[in-house]
JSON list of C-alpha atoms in Angstrom, two decimals:
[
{"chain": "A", "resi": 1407, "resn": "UNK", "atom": "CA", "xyz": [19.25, 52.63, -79.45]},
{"chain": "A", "resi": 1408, "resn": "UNK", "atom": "CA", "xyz": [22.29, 50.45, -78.30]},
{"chain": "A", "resi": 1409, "resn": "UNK", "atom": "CA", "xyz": [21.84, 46.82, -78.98]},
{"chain": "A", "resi": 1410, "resn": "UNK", "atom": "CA", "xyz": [24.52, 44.67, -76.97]},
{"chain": "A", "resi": 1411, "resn": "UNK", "atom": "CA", "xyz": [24.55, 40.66, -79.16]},
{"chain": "A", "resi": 1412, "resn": "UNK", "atom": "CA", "xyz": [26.67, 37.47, -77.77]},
{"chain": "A", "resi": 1413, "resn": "UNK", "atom": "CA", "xyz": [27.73, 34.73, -79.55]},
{"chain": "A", "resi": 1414, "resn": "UNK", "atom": "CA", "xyz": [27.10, 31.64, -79.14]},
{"chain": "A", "resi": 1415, "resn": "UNK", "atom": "CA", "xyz": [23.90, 31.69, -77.33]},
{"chain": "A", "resi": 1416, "resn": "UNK", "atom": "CA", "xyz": [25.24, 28.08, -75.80]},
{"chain": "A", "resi": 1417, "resn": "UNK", "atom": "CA", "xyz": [28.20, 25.93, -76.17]},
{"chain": "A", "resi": 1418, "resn": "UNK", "atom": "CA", "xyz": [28.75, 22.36, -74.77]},
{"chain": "A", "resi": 1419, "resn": "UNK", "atom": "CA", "xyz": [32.65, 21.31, -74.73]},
{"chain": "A", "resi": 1420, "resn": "UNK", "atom": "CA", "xyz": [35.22, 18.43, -73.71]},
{"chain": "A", "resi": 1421, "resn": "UNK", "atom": "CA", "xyz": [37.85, 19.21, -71.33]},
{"chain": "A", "resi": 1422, "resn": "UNK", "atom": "CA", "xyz": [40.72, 21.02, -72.93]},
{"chain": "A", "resi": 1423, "resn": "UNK", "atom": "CA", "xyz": [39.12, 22.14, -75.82]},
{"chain": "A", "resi": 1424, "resn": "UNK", "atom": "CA", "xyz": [39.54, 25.64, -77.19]},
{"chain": "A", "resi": 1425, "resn": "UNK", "atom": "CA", "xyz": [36.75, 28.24, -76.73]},
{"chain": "A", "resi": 1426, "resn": "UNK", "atom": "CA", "xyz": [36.26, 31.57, -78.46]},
{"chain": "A", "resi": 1427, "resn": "UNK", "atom": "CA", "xyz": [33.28, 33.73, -77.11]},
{"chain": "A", "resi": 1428, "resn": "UNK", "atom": "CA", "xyz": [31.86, 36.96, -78.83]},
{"chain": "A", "resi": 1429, "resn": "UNK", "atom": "CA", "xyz": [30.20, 40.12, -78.22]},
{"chain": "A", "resi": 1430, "resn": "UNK", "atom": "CA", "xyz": [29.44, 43.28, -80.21]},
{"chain": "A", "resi": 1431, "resn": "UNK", "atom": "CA", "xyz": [27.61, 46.95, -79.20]},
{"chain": "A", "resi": 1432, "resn": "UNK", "atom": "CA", "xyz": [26.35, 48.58, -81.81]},
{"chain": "A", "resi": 1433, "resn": "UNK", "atom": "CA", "xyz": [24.88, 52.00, -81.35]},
{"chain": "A", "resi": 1434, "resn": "UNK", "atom": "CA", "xyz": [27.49, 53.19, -78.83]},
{"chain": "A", "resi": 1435, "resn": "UNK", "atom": "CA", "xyz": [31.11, 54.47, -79.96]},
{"chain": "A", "resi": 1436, "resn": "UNK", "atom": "CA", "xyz": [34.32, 53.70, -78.15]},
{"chain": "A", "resi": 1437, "resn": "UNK", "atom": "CA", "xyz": [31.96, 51.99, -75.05]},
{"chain": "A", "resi": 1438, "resn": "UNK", "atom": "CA", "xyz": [33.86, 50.26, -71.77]},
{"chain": "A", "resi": 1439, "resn": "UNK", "atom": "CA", "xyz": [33.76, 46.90, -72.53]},
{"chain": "A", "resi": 1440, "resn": "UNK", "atom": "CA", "xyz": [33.77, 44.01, -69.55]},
{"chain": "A", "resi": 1441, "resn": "UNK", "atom": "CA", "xyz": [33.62, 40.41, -69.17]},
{"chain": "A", "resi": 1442, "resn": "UNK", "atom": "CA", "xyz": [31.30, 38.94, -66.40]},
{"chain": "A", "resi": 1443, "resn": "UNK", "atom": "CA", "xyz": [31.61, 34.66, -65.16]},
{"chain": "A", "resi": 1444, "resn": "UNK", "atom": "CA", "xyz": [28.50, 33.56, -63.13]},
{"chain": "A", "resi": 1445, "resn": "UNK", "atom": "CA", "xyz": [28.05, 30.22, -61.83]},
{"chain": "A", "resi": 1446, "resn": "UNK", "atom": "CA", "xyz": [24.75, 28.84, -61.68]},
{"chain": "A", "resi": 1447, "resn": "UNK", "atom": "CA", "xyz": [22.79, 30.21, -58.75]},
{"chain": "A", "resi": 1448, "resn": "UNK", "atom": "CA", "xyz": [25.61, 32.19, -57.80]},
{"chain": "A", "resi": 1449, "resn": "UNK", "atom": "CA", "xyz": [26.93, 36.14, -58.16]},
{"chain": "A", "resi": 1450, "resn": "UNK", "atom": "CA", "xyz": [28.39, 37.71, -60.60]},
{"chain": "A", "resi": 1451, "resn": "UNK", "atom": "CA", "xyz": [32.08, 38.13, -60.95]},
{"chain": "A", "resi": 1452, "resn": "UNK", "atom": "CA", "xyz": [34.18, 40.83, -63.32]},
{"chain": "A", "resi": 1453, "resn": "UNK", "atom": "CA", "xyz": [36.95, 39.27, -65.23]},
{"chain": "A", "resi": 1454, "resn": "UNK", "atom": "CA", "xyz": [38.04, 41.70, -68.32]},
{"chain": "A", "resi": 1455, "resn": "UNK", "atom": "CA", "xyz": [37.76, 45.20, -68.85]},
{"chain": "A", "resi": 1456, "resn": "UNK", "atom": "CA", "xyz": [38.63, 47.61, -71.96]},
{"chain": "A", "resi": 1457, "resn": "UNK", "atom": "CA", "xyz": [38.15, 51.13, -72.30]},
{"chain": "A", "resi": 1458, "resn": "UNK", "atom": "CA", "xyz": [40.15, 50.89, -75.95]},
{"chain": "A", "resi": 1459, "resn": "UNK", "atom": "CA", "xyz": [40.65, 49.16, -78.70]},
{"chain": "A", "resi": 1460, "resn": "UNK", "atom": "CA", "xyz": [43.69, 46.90, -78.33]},
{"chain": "A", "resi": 1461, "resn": "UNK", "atom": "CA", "xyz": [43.71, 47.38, -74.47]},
{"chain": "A", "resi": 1462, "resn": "UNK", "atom": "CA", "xyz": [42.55, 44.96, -71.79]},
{"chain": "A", "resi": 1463, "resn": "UNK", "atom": "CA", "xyz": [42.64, 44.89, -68.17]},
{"chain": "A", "resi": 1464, "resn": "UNK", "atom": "CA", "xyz": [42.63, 42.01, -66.50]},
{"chain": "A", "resi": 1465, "resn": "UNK", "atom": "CA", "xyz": [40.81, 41.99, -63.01]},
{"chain": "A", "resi": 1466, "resn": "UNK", "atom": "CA", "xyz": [40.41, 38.03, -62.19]},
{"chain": "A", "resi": 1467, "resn": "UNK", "atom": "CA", "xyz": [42.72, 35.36, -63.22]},
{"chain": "A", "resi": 1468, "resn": "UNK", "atom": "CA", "xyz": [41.03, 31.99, -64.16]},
{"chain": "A", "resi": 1469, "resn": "UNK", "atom": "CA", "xyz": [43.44, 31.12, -67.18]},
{"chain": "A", "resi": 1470, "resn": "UNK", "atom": "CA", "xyz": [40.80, 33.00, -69.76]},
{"chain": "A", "resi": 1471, "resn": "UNK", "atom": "CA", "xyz": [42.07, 36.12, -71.67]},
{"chain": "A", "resi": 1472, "resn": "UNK", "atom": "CA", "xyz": [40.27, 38.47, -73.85]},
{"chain": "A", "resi": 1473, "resn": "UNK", "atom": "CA", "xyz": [41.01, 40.85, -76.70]},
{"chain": "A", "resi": 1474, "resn": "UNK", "atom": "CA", "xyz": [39.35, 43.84, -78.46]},
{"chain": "A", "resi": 1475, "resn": "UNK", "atom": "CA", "xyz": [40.23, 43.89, -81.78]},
{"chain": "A", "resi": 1476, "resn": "UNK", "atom": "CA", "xyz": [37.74, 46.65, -83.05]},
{"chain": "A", "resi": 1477, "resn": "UNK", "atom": "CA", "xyz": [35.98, 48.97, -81.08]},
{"chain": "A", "resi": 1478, "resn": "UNK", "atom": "CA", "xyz": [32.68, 47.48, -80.90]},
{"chain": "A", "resi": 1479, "resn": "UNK", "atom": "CA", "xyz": [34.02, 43.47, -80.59]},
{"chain": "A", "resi": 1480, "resn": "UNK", "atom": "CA", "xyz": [34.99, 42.25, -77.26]},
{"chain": "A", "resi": 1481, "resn": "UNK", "atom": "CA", "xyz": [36.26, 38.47, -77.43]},
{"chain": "A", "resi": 1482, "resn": "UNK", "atom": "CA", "xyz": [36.91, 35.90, -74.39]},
{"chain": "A", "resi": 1483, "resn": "UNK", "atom": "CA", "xyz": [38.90, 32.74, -75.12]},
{"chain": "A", "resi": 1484, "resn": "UNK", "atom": "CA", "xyz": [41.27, 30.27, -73.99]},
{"chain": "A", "resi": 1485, "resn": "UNK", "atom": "CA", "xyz": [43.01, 27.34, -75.55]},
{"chain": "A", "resi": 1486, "resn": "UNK", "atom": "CA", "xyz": [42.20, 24.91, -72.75]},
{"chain": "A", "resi": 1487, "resn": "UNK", "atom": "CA", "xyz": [38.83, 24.63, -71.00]},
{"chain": "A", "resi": 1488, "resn": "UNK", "atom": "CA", "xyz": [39.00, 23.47, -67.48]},
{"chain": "A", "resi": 1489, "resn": "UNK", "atom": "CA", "xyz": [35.45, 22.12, -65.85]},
{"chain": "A", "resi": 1490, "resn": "UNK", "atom": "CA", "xyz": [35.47, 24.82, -63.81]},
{"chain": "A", "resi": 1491, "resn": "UNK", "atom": "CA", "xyz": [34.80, 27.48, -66.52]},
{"chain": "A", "resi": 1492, "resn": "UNK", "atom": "CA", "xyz": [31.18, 25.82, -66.68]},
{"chain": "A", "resi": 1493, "resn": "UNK", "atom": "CA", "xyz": [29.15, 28.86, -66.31]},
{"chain": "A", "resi": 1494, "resn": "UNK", "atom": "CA", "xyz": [26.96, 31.70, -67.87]},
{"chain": "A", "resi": 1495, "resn": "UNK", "atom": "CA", "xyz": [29.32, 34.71, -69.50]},
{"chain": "A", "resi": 1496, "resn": "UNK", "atom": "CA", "xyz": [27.93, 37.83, -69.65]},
{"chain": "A", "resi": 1497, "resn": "UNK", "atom": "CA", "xyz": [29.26, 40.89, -71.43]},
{"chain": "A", "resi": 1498, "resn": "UNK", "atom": "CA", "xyz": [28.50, 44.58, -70.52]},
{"chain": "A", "resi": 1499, "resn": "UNK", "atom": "CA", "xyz": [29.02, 47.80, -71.97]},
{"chain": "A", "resi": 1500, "resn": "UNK", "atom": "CA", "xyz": [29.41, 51.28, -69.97]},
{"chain": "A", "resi": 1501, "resn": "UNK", "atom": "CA", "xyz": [29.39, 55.15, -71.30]},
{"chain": "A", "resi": 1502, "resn": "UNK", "atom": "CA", "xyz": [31.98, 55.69, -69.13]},
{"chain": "A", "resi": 1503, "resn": "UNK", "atom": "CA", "xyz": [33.99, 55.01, -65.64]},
{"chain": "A", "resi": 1504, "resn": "UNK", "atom": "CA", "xyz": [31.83, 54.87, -62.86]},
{"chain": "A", "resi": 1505, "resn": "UNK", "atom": "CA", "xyz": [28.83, 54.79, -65.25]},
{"chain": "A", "resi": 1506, "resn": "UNK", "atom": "CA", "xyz": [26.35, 51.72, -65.13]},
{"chain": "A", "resi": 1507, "resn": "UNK", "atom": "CA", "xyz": [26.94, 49.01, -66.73]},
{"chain": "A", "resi": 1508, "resn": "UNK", "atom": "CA", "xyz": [24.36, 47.41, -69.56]},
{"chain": "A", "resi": 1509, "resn": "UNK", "atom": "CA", "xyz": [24.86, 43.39, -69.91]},
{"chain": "A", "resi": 1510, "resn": "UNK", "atom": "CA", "xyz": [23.84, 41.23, -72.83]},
{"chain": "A", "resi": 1511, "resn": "UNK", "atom": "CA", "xyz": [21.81, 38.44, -73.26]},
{"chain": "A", "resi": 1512, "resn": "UNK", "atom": "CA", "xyz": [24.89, 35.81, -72.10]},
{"chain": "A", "resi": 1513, "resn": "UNK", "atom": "CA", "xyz": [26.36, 32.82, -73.67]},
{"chain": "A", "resi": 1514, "resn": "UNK", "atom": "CA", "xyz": [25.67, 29.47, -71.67]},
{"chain": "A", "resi": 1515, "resn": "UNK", "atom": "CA", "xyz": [28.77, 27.34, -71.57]},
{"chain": "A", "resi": 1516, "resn": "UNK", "atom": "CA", "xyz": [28.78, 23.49, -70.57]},
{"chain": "A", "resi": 1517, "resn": "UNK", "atom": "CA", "xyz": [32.55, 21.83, -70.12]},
{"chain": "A", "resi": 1518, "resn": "UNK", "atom": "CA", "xyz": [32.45, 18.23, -70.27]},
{"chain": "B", "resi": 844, "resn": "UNK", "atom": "CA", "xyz": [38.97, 45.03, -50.68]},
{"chain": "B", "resi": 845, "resn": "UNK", "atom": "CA", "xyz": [35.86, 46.70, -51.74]},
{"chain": "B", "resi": 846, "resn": "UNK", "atom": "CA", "xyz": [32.89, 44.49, -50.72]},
{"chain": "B", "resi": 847, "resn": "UNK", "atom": "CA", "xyz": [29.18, 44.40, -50.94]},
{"chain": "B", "resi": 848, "resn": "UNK", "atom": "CA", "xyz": [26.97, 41.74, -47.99]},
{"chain": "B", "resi": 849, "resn": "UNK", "atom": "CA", "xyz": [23.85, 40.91, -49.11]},
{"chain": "B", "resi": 850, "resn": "UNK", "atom": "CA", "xyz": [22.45, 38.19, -45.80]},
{"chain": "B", "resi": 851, "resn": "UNK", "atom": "CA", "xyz": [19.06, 36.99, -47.38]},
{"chain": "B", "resi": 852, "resn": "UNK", "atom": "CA", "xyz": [19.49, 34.23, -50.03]},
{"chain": "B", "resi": 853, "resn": "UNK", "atom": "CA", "xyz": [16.02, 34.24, -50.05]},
{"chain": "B", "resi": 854, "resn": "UNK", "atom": "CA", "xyz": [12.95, 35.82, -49.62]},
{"chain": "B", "resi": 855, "resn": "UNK", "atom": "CA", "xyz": [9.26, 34.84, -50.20]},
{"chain": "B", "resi": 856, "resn": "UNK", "atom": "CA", "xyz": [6.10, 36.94, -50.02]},
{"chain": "B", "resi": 857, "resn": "UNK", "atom": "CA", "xyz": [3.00, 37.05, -51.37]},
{"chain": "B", "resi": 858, "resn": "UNK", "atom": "CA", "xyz": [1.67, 40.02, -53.78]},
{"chain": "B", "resi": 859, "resn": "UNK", "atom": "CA", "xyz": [1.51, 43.25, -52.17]},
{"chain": "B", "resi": 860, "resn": "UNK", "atom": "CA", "xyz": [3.33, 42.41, -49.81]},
{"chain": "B", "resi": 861, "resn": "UNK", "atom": "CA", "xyz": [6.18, 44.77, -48.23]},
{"chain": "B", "resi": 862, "resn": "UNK", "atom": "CA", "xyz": [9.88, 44.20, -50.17]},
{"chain": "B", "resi": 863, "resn": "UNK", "atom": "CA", "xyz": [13.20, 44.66, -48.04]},
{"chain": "B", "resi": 864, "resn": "UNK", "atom": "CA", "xyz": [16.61, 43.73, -49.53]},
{"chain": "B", "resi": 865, "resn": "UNK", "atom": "CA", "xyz": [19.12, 44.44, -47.13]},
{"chain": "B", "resi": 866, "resn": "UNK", "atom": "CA", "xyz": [22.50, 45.52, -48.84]},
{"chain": "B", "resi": 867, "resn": "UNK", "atom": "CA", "xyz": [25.92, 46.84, -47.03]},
{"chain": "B", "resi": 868, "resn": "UNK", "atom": "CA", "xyz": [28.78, 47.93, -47.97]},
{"chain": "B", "resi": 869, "resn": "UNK", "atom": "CA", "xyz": [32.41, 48.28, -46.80]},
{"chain": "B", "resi": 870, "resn": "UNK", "atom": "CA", "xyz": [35.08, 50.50, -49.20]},
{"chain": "B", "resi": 871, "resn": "UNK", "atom": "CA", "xyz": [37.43, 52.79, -48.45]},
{"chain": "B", "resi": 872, "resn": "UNK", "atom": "CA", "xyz": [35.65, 55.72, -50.70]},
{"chain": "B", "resi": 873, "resn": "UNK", "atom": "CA", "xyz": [32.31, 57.27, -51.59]},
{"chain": "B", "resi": 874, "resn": "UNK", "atom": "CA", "xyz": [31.50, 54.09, -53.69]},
{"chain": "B", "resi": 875, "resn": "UNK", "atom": "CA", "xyz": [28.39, 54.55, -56.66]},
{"chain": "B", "resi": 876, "resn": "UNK", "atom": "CA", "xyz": [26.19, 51.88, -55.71]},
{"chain": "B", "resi": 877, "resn": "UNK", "atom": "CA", "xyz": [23.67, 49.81, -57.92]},
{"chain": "B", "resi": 878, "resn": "UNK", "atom": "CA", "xyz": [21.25, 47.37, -57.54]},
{"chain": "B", "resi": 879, "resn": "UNK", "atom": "CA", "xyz": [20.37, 45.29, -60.84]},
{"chain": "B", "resi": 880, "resn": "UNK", "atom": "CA", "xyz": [17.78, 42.59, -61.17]},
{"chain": "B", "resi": 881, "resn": "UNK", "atom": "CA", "xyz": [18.29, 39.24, -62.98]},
{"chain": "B", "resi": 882, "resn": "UNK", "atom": "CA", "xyz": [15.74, 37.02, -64.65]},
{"chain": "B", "resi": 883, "resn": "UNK", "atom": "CA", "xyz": [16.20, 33.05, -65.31]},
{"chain": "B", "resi": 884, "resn": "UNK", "atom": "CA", "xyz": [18.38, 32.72, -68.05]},
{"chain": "B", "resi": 885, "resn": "UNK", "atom": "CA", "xyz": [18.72, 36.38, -68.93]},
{"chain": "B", "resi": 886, "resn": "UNK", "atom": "CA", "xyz": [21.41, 38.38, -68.07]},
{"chain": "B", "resi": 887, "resn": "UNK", "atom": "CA", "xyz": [21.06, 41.28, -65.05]},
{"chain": "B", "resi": 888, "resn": "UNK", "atom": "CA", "xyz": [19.03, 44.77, -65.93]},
{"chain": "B", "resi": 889, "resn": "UNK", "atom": "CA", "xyz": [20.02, 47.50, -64.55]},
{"chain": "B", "resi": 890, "resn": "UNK", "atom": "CA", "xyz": [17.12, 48.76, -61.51]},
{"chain": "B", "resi": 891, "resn": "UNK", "atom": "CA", "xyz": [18.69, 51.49, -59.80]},
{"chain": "B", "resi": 892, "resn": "UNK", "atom": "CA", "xyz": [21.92, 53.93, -59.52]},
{"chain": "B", "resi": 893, "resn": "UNK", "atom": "CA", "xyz": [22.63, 56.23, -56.42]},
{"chain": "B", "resi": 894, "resn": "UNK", "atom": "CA", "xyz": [26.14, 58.07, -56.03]},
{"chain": "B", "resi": 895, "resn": "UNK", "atom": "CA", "xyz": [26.97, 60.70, -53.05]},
{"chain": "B", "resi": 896, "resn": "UNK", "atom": "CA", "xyz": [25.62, 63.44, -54.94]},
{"chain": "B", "resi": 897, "resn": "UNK", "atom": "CA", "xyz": [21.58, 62.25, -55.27]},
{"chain": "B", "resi": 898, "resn": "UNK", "atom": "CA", "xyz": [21.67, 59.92, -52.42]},
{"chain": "B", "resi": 899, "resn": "UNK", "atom": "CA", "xyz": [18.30, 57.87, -53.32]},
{"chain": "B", "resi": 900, "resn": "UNK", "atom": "CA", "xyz": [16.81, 56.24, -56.17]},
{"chain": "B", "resi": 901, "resn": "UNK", "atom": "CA", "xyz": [13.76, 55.49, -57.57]},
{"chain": "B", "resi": 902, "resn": "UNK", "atom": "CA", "xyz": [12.53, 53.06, -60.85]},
{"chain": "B", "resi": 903, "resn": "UNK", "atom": "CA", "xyz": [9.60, 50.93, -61.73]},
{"chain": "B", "resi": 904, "resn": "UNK", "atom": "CA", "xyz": [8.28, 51.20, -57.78]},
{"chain": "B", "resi": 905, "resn": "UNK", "atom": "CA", "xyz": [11.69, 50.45, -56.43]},
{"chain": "B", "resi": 906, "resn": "UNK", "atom": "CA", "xyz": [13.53, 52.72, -53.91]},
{"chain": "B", "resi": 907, "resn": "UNK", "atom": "CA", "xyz": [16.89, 52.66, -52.48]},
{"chain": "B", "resi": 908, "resn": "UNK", "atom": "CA", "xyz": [18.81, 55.33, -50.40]},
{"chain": "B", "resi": 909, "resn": "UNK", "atom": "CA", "xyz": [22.59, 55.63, -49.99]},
{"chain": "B", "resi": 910, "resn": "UNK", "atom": "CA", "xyz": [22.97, 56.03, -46.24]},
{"chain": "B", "resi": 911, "resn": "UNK", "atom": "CA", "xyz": [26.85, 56.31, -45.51]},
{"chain": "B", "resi": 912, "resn": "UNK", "atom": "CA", "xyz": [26.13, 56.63, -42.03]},
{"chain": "B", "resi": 913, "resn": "UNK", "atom": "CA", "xyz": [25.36, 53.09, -41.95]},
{"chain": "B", "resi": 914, "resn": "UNK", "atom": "CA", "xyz": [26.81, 52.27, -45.46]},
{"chain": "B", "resi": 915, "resn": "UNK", "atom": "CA", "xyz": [24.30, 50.53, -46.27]},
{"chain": "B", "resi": 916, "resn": "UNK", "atom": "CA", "xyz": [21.84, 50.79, -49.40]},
{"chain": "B", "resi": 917, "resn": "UNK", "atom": "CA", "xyz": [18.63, 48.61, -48.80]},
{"chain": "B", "resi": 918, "resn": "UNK", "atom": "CA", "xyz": [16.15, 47.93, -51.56]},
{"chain": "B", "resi": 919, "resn": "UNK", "atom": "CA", "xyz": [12.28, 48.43, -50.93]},
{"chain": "B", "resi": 920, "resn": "UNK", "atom": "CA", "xyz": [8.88, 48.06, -52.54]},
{"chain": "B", "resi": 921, "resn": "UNK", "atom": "CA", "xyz": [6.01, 48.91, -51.25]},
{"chain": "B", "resi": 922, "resn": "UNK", "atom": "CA", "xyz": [3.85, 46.34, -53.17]},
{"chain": "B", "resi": 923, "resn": "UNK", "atom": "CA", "xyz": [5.07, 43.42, -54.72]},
{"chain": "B", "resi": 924, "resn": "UNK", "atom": "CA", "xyz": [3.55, 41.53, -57.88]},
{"chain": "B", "resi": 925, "resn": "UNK", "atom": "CA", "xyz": [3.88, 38.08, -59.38]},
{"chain": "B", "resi": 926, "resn": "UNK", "atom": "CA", "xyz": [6.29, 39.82, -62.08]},
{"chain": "B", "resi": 927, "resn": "UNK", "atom": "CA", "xyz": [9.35, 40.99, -59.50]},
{"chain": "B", "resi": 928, "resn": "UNK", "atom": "CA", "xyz": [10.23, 37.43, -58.62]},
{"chain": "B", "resi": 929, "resn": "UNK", "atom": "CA", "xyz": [13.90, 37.30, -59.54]},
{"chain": "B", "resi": 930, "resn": "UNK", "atom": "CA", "xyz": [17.24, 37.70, -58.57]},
{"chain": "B", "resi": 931, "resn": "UNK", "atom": "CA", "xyz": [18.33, 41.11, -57.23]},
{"chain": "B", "resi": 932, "resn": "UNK", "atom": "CA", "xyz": [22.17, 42.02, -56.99]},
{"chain": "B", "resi": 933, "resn": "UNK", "atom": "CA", "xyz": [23.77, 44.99, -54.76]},
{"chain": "B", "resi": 934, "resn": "UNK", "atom": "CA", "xyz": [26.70, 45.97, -56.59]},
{"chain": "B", "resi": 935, "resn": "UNK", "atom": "CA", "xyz": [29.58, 49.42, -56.27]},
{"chain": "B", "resi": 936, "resn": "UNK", "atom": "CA", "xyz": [31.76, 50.70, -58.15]},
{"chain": "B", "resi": 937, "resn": "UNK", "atom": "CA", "xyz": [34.71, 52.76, -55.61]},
{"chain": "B", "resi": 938, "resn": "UNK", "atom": "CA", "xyz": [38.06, 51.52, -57.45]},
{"chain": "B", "resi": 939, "resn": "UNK", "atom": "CA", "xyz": [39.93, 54.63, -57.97]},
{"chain": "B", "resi": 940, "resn": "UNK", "atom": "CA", "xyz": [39.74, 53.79, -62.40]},
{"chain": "B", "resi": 941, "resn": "UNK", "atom": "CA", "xyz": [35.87, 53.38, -61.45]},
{"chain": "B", "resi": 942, "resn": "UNK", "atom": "CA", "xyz": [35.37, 50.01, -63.82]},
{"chain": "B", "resi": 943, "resn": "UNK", "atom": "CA", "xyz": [35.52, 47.42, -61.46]},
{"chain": "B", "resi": 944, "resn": "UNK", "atom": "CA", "xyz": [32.03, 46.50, -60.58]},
{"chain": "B", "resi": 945, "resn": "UNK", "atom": "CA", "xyz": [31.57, 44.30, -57.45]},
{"chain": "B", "resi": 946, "resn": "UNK", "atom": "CA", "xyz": [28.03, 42.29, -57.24]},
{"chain": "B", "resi": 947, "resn": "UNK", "atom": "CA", "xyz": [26.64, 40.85, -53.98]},
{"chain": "B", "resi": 948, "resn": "UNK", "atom": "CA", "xyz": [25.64, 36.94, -53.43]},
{"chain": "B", "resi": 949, "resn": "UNK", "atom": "CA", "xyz": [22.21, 38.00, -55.08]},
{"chain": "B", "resi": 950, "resn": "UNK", "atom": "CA", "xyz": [19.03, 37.82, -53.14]},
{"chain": "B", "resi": 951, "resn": "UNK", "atom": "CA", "xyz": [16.40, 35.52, -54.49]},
{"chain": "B", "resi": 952, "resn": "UNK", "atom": "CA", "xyz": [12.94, 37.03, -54.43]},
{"chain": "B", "resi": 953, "resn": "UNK", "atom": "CA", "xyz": [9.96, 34.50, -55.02]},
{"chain": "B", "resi": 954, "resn": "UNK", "atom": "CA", "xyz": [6.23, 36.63, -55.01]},
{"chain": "B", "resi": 955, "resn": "UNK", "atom": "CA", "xyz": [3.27, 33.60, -54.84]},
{"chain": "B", "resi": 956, "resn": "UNK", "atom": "CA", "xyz": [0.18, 35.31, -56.23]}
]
């Protein structure tokens, strides 16, 4: 079975701090990888995808970038948090294009 | 751009009651359409998937149809427990690489027992 794990479970940072989120599949080789952002109470919006290791696609700009370094590690960072990336990341893991989409367990971030 | 218009923020009922999630679409393809359902604090599960070729879908009591008619793809239950209160997100996929998933606003469902 496919097991989907983020890291941290929560973070609380300042203002212009740097962030590093994780996420790793196991069970699943060479998955589509994404990045999800959802405010609190509100929808659901794509921001990365990868379909290989060592490429990312970039749907959303909100001065975030992400990497996949092996294929079952997705990472989301930025050197500068803003307040507005307060929010609940999610990552998600397809078979395929046009195939669902399975999310993890999210990582709760709080910019101060 | 591809969208998805979900109008009820809310909706509260009462156990077995009727559930209706009204979900449209507008794209400029056949779009695969899903509808997930979130818990507090989790992230979403995946409920249902429909594309052109099976048109409806069933899981856990849940039913949607794919109507492209009306391009719309409403959510139903016939009887509602304590247990489906939660979040439930319309979402497509119709970009031409098929990755980029597009959720609705969400409809909040609250079931009093």
């Amino acid at each position: 079975a496919q097991t989907i794990h983020q890291w941290p479970v929560a973070e609380i940072k300042a203002v212009g701090s740097p962030l590093s989120l994780g996420c790793t599949i196991k069970g699943k080789s060479s998955p589509n990888l994404y990045w999800y952002w959802q405010a609190t109470g509100g929808t659901l919006q794509q921001l990365f995808y990868s379909i290989t290791v060592g490429q990312v696609e970039s749907v959303v700009q909100l001065n975030l970038s992400a990497s996949r370094p092996k294929d079952d590690q997705f990472i989301l960072s930025t050197e500068k948090l803003l307040l507005s990336h307060s929010g609940f990341y999610l990552c998600a893991w397809g078979l395929d294009n046009y195939a669902e989409q399975f999310f993890g367990p999210g990582t709760r971030l709080t910019v101060l | 751009g591809d969208s998805v218009t979900q109008k009820q923020g809310q909706v509260t009922l009462s156990e077995d009651d009727f559930l209706f999630i009204n979900c449209t679409y507008s794209t400029t393809t056949y779009p695969t359409l899903f509808w997930y359902v979130q818990y507090p604090g989790q992230g979403p599960q995946l409920l249902l998937k429909v594309t052109t070729a099976n048109n409806k879908g069933i899981s856990r009591g849940f039913e949607a149809t794919y109507d492209k008619g009306t391009t719309s793809f409403h959510l139903q239950k016939a009887s509602v427990q304590e247990s489906d209160s939660a979040v439930y997100f319309c979402a497509l996929v119709a970009d031409s690489a098929g990755n980029k998933l597009t959720f609705g606003i969400g409809t909040r469902v609250l079931v009093r027992p």
